[in-house]
mmCIF file of C-alpha atoms and ligand atoms in Angstrom:
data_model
loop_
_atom_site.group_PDB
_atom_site.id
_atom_site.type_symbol
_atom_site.label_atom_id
_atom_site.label_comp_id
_atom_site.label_asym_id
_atom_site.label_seq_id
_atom_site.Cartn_x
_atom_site.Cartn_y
_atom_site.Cartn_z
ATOM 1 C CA UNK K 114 -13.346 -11.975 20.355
ATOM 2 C CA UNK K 115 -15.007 -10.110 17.624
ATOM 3 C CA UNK K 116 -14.573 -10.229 13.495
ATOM 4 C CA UNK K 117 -16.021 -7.555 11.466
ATOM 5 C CA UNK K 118 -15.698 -7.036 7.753
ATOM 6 C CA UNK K 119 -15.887 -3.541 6.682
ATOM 7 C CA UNK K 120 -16.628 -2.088 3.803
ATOM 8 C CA UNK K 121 -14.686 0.394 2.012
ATOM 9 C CA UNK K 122 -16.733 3.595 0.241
ATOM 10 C CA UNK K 123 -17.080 2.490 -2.988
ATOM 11 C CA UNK K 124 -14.995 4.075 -5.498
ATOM 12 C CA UNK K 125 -16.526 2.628 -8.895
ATOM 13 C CA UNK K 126 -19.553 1.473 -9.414
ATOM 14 C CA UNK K 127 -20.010 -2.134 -9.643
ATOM 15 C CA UNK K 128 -16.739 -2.455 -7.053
ATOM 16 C CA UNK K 129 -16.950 -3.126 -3.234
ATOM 17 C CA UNK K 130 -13.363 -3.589 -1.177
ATOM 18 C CA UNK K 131 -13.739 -4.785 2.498
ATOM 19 C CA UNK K 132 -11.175 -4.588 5.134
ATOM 20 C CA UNK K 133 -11.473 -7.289 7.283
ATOM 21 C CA UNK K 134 -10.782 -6.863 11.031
ATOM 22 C CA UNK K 135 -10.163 -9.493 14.198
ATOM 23 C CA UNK K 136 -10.494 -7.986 17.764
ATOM 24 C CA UNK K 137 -9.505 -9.739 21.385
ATOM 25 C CA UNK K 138 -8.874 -9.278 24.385
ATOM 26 C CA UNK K 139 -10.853 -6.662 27.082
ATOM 27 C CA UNK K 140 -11.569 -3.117 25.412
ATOM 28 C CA UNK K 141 -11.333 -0.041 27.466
ATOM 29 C CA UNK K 142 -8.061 -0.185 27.915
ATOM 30 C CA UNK K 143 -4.758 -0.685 26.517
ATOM 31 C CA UNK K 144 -5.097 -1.381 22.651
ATOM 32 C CA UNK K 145 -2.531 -2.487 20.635
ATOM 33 C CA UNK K 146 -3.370 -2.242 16.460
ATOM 34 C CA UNK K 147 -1.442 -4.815 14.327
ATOM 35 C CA UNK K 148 -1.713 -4.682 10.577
ATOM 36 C CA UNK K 149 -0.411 -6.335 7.557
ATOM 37 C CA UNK K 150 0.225 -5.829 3.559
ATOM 38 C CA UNK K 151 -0.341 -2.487 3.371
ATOM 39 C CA UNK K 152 2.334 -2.179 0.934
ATOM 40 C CA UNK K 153 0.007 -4.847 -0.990
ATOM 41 C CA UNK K 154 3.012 -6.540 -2.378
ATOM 42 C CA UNK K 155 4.845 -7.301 0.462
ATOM 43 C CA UNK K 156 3.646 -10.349 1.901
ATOM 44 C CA UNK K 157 5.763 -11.860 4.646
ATOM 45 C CA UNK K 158 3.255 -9.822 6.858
ATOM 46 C CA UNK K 159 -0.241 -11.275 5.496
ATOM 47 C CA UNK K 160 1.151 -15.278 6.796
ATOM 48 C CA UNK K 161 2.458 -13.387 10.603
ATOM 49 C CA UNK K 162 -1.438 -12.278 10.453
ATOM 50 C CA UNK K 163 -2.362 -15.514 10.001
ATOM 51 C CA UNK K 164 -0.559 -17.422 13.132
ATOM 52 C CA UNK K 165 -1.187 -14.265 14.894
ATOM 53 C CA UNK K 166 -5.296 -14.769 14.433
ATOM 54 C CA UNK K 167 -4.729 -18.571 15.824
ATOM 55 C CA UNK K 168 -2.240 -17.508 18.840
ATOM 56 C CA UNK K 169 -4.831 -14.534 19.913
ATOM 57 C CA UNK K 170 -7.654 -16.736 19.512
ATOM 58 C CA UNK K 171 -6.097 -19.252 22.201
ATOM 59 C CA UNK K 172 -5.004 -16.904 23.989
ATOM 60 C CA UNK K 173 -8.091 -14.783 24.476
ATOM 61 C CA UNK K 174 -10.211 -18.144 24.891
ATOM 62 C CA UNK K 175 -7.807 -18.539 27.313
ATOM 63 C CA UNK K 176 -8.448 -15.249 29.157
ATOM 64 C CA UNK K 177 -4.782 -14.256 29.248
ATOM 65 C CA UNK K 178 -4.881 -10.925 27.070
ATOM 66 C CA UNK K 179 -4.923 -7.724 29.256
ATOM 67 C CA UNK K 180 -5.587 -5.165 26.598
ATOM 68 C CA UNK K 181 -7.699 -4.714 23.143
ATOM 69 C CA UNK K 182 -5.852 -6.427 20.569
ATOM 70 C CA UNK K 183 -6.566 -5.346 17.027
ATOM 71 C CA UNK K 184 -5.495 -7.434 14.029
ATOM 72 C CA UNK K 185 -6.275 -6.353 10.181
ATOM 73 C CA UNK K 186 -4.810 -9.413 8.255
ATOM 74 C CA UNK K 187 -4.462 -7.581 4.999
ATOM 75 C CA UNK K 188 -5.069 -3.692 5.149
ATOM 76 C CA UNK K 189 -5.151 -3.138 1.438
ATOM 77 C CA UNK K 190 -7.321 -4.867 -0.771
ATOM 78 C CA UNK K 191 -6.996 -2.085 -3.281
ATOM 79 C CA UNK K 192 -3.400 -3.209 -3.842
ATOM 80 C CA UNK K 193 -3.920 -6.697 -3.653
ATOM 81 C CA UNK K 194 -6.191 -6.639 -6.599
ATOM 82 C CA UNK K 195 -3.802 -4.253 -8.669
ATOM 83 C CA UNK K 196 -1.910 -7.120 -10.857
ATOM 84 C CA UNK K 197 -0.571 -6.186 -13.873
ATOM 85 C CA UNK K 198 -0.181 -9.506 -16.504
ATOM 86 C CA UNK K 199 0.094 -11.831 -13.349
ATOM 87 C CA UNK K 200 2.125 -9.698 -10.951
ATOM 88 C CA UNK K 201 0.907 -7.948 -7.750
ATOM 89 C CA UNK K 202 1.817 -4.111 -8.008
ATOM 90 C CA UNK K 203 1.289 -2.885 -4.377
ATOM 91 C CA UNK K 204 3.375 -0.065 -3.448
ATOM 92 C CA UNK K 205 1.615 2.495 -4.955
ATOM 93 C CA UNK K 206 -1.981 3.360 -5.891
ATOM 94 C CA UNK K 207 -2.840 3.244 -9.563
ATOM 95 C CA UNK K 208 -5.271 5.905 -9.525
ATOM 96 C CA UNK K 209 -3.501 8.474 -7.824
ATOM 97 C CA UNK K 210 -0.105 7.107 -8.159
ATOM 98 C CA UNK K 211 0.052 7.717 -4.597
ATOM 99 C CA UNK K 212 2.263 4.913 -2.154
ATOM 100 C CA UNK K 213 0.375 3.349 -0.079
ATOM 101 C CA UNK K 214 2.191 4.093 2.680
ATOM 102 C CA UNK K 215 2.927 8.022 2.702
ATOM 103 C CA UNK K 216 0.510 10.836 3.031
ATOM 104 C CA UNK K 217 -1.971 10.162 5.781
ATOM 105 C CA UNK K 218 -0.581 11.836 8.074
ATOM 106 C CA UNK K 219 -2.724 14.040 10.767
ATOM 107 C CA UNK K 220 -2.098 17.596 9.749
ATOM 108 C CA UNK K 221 0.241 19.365 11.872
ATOM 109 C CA UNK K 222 -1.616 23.105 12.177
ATOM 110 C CA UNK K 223 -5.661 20.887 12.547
ATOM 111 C CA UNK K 224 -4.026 19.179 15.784
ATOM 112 C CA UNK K 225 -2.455 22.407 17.218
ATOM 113 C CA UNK K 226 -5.200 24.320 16.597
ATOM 114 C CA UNK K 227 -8.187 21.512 17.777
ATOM 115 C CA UNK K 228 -5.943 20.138 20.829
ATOM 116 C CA UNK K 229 -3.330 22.451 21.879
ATOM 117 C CA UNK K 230 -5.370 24.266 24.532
ATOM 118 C CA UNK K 231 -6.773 21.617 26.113
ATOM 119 C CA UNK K 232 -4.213 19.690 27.905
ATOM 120 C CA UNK K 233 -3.647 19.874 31.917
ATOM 121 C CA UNK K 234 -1.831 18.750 34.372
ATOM 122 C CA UNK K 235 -3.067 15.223 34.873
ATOM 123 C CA UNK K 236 -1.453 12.877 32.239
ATOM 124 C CA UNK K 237 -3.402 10.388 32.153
ATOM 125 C CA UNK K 238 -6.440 12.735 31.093
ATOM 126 C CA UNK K 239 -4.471 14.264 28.692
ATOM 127 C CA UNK K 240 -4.017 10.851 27.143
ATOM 128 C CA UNK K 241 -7.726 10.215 26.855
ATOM 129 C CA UNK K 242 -8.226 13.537 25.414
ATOM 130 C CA UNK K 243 -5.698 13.058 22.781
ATOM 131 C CA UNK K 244 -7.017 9.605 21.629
ATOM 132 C CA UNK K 245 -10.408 11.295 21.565
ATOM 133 C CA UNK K 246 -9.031 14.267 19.650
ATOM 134 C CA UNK K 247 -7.249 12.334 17.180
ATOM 135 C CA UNK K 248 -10.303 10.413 16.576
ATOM 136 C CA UNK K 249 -12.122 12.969 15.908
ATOM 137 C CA UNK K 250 -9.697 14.537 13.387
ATOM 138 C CA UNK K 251 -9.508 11.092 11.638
ATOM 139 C CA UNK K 252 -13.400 11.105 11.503
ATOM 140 C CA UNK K 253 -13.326 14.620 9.859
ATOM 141 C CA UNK K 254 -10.974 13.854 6.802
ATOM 142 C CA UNK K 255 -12.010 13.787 3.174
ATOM 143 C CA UNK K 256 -12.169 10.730 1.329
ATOM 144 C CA UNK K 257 -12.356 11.740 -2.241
ATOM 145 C CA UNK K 258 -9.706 8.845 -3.476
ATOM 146 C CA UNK K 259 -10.053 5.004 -2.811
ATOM 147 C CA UNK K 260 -6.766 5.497 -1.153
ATOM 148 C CA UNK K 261 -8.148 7.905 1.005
ATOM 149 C CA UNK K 262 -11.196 6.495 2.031
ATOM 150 C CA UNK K 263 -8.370 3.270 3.107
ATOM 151 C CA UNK K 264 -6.111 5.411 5.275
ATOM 152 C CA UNK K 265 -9.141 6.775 6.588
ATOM 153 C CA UNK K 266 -11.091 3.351 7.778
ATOM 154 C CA UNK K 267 -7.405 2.043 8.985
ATOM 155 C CA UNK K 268 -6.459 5.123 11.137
ATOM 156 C CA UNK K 269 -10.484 4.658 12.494
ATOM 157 C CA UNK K 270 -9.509 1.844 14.158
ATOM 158 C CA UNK K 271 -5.841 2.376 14.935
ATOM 159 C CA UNK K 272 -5.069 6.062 15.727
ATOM 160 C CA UNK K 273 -6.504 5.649 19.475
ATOM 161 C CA UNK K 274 -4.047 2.331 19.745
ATOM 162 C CA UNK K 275 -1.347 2.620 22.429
ATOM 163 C CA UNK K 276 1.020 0.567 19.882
ATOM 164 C CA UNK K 277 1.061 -0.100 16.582
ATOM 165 C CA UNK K 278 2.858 -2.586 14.086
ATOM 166 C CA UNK K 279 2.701 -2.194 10.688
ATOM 167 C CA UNK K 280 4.341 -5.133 9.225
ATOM 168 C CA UNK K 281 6.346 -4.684 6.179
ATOM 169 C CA UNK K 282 9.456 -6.013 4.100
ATOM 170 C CA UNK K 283 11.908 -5.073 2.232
ATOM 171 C CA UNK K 284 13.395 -6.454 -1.291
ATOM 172 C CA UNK K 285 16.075 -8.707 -0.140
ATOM 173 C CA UNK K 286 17.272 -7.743 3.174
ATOM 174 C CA UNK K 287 17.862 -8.708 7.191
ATOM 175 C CA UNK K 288 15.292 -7.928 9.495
ATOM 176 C CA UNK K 289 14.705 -4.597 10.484
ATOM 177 C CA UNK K 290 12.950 -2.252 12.526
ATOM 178 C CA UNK K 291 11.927 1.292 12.169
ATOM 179 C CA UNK K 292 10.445 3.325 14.962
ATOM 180 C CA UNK K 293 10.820 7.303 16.413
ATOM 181 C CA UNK K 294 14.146 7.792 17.953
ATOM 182 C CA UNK K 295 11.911 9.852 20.873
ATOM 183 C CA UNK K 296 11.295 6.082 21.919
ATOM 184 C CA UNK K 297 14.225 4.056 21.999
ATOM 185 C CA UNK K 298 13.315 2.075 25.281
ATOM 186 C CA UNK K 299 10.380 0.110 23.779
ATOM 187 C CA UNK K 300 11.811 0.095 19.980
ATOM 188 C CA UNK K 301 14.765 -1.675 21.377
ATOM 189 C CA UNK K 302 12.468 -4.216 23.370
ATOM 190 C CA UNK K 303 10.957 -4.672 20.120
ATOM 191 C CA UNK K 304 13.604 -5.386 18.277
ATOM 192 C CA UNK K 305 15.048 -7.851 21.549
ATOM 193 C CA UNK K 306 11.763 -9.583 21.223
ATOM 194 C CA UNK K 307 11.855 -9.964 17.560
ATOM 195 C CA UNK K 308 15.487 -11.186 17.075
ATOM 196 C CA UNK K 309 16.099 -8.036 14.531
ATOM 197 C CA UNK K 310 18.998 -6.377 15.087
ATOM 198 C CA UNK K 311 18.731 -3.471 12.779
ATOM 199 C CA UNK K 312 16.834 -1.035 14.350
ATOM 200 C CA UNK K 313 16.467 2.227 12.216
ATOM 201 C CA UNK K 314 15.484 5.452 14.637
ATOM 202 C CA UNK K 315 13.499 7.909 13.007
ATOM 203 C CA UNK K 316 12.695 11.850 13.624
ATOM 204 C CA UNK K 317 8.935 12.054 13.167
ATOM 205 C CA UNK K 318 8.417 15.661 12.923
ATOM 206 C CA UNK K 319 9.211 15.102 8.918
ATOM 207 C CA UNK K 320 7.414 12.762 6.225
ATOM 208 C CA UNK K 321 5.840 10.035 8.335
ATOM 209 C CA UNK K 322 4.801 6.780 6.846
ATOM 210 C CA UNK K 323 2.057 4.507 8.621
ATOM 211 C CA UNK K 324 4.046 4.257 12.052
ATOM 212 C CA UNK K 325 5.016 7.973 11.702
ATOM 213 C CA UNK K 326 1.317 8.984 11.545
ATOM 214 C CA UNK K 327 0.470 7.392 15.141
ATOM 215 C CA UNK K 328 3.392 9.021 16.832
ATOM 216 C CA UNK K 329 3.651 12.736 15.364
ATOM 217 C CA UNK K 330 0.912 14.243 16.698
ATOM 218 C CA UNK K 331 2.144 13.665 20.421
ATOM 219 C CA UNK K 332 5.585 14.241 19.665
ATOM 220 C CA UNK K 333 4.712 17.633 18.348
ATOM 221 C CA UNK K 334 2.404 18.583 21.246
ATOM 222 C CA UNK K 335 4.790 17.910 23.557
ATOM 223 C CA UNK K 336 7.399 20.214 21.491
ATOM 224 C CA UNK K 337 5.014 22.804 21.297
ATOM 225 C CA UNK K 338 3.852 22.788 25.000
ATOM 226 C CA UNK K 339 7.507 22.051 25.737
ATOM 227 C CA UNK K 340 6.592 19.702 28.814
ATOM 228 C CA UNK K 341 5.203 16.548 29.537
ATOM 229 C CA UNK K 342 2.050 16.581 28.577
ATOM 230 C CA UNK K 343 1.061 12.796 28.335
ATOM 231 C CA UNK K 344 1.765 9.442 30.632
ATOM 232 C CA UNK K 345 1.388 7.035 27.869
ATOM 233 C CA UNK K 346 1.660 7.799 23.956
ATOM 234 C CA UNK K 347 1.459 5.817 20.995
ATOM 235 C CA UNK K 348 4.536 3.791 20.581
ATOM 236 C CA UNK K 349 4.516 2.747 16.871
ATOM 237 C CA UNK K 350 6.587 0.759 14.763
ATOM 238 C CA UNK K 351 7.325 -0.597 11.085
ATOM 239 C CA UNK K 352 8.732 -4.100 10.989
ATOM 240 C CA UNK K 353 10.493 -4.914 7.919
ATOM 241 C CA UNK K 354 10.271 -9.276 7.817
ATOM 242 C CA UNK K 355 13.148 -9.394 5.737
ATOM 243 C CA UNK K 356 12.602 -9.757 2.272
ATOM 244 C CA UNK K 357 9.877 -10.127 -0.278
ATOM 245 C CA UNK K 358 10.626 -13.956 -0.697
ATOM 246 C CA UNK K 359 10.694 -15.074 2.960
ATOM 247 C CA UNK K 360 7.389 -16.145 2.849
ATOM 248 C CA UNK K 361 7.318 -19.823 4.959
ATOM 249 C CA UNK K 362 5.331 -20.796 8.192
ATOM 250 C CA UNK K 363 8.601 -21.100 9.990
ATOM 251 C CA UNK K 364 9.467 -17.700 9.365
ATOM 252 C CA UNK K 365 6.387 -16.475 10.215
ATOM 253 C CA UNK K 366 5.517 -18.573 13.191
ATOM 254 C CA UNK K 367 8.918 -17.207 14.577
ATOM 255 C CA UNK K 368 7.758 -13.316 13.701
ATOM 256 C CA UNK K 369 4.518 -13.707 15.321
ATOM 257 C CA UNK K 370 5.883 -15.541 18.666
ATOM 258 C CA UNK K 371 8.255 -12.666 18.628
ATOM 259 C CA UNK K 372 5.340 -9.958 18.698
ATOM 260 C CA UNK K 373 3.250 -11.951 21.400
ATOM 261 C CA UNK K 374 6.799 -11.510 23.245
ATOM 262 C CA UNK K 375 7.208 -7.860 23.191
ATOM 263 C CA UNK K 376 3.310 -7.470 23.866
ATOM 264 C CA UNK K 377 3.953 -9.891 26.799
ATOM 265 C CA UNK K 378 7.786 -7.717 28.086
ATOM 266 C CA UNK K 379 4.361 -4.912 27.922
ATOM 267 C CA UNK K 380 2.670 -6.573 29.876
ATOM 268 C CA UNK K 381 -0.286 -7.012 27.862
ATOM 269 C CA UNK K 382 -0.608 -10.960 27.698
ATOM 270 C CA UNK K 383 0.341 -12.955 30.414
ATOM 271 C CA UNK K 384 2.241 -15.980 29.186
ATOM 272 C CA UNK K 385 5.626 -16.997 29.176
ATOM 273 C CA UNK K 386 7.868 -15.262 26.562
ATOM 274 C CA UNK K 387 9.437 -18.342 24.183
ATOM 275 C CA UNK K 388 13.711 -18.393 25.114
ATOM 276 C CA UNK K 389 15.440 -14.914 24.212
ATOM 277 C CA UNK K 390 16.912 -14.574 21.062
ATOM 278 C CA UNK K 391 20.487 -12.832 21.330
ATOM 279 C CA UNK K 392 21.096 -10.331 18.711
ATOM 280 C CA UNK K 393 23.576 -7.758 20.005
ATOM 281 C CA UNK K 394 21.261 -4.017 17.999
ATOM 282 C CA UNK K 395 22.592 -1.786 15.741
ATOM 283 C CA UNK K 396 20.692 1.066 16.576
ATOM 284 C CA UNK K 397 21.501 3.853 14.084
ATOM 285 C CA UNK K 398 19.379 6.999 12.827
ATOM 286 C CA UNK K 399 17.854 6.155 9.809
ATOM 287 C CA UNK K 400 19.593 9.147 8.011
ATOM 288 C CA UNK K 401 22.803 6.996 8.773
ATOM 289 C CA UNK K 402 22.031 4.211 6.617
ATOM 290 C CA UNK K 403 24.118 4.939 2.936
ATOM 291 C CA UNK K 404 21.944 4.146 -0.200
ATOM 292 C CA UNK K 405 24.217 2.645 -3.125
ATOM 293 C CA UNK K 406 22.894 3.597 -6.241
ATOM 294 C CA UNK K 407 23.798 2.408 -9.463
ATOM 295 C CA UNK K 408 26.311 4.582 -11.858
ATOM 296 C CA UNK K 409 24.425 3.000 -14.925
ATOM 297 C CA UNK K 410 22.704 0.624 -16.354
ATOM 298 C CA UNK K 411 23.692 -3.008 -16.145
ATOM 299 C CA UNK K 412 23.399 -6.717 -14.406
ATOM 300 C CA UNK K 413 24.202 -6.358 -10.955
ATOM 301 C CA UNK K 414 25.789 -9.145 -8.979
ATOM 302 C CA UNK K 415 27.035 -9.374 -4.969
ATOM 303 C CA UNK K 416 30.210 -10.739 -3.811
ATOM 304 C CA UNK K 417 28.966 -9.929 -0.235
ATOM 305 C CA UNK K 418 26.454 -11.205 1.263
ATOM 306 C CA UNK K 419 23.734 -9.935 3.655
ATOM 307 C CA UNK K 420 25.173 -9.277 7.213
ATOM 308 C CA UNK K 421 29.053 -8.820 6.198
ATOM 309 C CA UNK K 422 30.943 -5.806 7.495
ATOM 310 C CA UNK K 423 32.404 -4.008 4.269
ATOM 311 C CA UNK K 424 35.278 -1.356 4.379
ATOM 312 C CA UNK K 425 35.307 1.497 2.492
ATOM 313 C CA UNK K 426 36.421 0.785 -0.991
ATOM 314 C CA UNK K 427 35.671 -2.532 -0.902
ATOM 315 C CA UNK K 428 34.806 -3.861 -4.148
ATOM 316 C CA UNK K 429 31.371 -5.971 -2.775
ATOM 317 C CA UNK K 430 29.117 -6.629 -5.987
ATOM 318 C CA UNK K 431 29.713 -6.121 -9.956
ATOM 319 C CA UNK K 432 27.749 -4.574 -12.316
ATOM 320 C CA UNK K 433 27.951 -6.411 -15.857
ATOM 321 C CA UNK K 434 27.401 -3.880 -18.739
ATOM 322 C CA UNK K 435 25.381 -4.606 -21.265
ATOM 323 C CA UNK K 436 26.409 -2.227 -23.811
ATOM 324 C CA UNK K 437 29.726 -2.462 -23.988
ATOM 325 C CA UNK K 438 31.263 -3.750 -27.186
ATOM 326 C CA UNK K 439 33.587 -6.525 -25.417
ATOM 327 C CA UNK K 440 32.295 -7.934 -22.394
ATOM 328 C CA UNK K 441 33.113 -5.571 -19.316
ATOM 329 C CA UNK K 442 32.403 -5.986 -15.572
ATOM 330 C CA UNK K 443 32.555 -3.100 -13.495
ATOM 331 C CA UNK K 444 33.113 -3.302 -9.371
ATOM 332 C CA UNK K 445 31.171 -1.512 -7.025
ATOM 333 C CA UNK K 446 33.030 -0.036 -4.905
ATOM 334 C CA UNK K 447 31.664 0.326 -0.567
ATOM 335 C CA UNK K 448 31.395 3.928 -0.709
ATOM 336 C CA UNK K 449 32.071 4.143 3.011
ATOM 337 C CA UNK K 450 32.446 1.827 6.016
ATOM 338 C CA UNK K 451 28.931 -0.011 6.526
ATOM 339 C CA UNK K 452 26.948 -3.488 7.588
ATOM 340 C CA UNK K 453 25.265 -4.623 4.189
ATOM 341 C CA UNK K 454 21.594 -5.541 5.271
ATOM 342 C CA UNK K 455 19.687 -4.514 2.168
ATOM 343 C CA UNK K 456 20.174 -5.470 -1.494
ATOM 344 C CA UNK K 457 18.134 -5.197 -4.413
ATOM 345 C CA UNK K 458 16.286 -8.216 -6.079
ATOM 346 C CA UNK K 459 15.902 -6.911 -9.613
ATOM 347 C CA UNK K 460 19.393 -8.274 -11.394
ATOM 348 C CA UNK K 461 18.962 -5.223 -13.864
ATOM 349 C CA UNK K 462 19.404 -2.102 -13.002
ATOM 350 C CA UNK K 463 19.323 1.100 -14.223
ATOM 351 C CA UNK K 464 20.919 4.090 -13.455
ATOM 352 C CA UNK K 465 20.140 5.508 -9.743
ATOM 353 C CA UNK K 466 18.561 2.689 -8.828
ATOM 354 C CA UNK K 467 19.549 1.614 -4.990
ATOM 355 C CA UNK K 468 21.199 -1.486 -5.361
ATOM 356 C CA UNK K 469 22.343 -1.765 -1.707
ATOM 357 C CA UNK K 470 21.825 -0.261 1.993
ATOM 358 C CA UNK K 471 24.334 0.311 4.789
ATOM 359 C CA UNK K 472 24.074 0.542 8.076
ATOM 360 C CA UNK K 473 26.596 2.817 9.358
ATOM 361 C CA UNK K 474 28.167 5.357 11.990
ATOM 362 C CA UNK K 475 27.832 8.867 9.989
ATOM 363 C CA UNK K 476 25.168 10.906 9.238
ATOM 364 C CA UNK K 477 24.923 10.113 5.327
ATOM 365 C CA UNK K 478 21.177 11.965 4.307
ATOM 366 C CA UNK K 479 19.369 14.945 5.519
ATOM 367 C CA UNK K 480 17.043 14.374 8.179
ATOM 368 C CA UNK K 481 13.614 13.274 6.868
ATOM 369 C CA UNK K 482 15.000 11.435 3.792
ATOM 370 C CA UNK K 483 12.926 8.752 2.809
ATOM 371 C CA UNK K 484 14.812 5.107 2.266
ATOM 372 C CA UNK K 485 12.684 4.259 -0.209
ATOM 373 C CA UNK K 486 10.132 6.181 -2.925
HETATM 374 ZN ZN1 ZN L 580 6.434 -1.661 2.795
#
């Protein structure tokens, strides 16, 4: 058991950020990288951290971890100190205007040209070379930006990992779970372990957030070697803990037995997973879930609720105008067939906006659309 607080390059002078960082179990070996509140303003995430640090502790005290384990409670303290006249403003960077979550990935060409050659036929070495390699390329990066030098000291300590959670949520939503669709096995033990049913498969050769990042970079070897080349990558995932307001220590005390349960189904702590939740998944691409936006500016309100099964046409919230010289209510209309697990929490709305998500059977964006900006 090991806790290290490191510091951050400082950007201004007079300024110091720290990321703070918890470490059990034996190194050496399997290593598993959990963080939380990246996207500084979602905070469901920062209280999992939290039971997680007391579970790990017992359990490590109680020698019953068999890999690394890797918590960073709150992985940006740039964000959490952006508030703007009381509020936390998280997603994005105010200095770049950068999210927080986007643009870190490991460039495509540096890995192919740095890695590509040296893979052979014993997978297991080719793992450890990878992790090395990758390593190395995170070592190499610029850090010009705050932002930068973040991403930088995160992926340090989790690009070797063998999994990865980022924990996230949404505005108002159901659980959900995004991970590559190269790995549906363990993303749907994941999402068994959790209790989410929503699990939201994702191409990673595109825009990669967090997750994306870990994964690419051995999903694109293998493509370009067209073989197996490795016995054990990264599996990562983003887990969305519903939505920004489920913040409660039963919530999270259920989250974080659910991730000691899928590390356990992984064999990496030996204990006895708590009784299985049954949630029959809806796995779907994630270019099959249908943004509703907003046709103009207004109140919005739901007649659905989270979890109901709409039909196409179905008139399933109302947006109030505002400008309208008698009062007028307009109903949104389910623009196809769809499970509503997403909804916005900002009443007004203006044009565009997404004011719902659907989870449904057809392919409704181009591949490598992002859900959110
Ligand atoms: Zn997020």
């Amino acid at each position: 058991m090991a806790f290290e607080k490191i510091k951050l390059p400082t950007a201004s002078v007079g300024n110091q950020a720290y990321i703070y960082l918890h470490r059990f179990g034996p190194s050496g070996g399997k290593k598993v990288y959990i963080q939380a509140g990246l996207h500084a303003d979602e905070h469901p995430g920062l209280l999992v951290a939290q039971h997680l640090l007391r579970h790990l502790q017992q359990l490590d005290q109680q020698g019953l971890l068999n890999a690394e384990i890797v918590l960073v409670p709150f992985a940006n303290p740039i964000g959490l100190r952006q508030r703007s006249f009381g509020h936390v403003i998280g997603r994005c960077d105010w200095h770049t205007g950068q999210n927080f979550n986007r643009n870190m990935a490991i460039n495509t060409d540096q890995v192919m040209a740095t890695l590509a050659d040296c893979f052979g036929d014993d997978l297991a070495e080719n793992d450890h070379l990878m992790r090395a390699g990758l390593k190395h390329l995170v070592r190499q990066r610029t850090d010009d930006f705050e932002i930068n030098s973040l991403h930088k000291t995160l992926l340090l300590h989790s690009i070797d990992a063998h999994y990865v959670l980022d924990l996230h949520c949404d505005d108002v939503a159901l659980p959900h779970v995004f991970y590559g669709v190269h790995q549906p096995e363990k993303g749907a033990a994941l999402a068994n372990a959790m209790g989410f049913a929503i699990c939201l498969e994702e191409d990673v050769t595109g825009t990669v957030a967090f997750d994306g990042t870990h994964t690419q970079p051995w999903v694109n070897i293998e493509k370009h070697l067209n073989r197996q080349v490795f016995s054990q990558p990264c599996f990562a995932a983003t887990l969305e803990l519903r939505g920004t307001r489920d913040v409660s220590p039963a919530l999270a005390e259920q989250d974080c037995l659910g991730i000691l349960d899928f590390l356990t189904h992984e064999s990496l702590i030996d204990r006895q997973p708590t009784a299985q939740k049954s949630v029959e998944l809806k796995r779907l691409g994630v270019d099959q879930v249908k943004m509703v936006r907003a046709s103009t500016s207004g109140i919005v309100t739901y007649r659905a609720k989270l979890g109901d099964t709409l039909t196409v046409n179905e008139p399933f919230a109302d947006l109030v105008l505002l400008d309208s010289p008698t009062t007028k209510s307009v109903p949104i209309l389910a623009p196809c067939n769809g499970y509503l697990f997403s909804t916005t929490g900002h009443y007004f709305t203006t044009k565009g906006d997404t004011i719902a998500m659907l989870a449904t059977n057809e392919l409704q964006n181009k591949a490598g659309t992002q859900l959110a900006f």
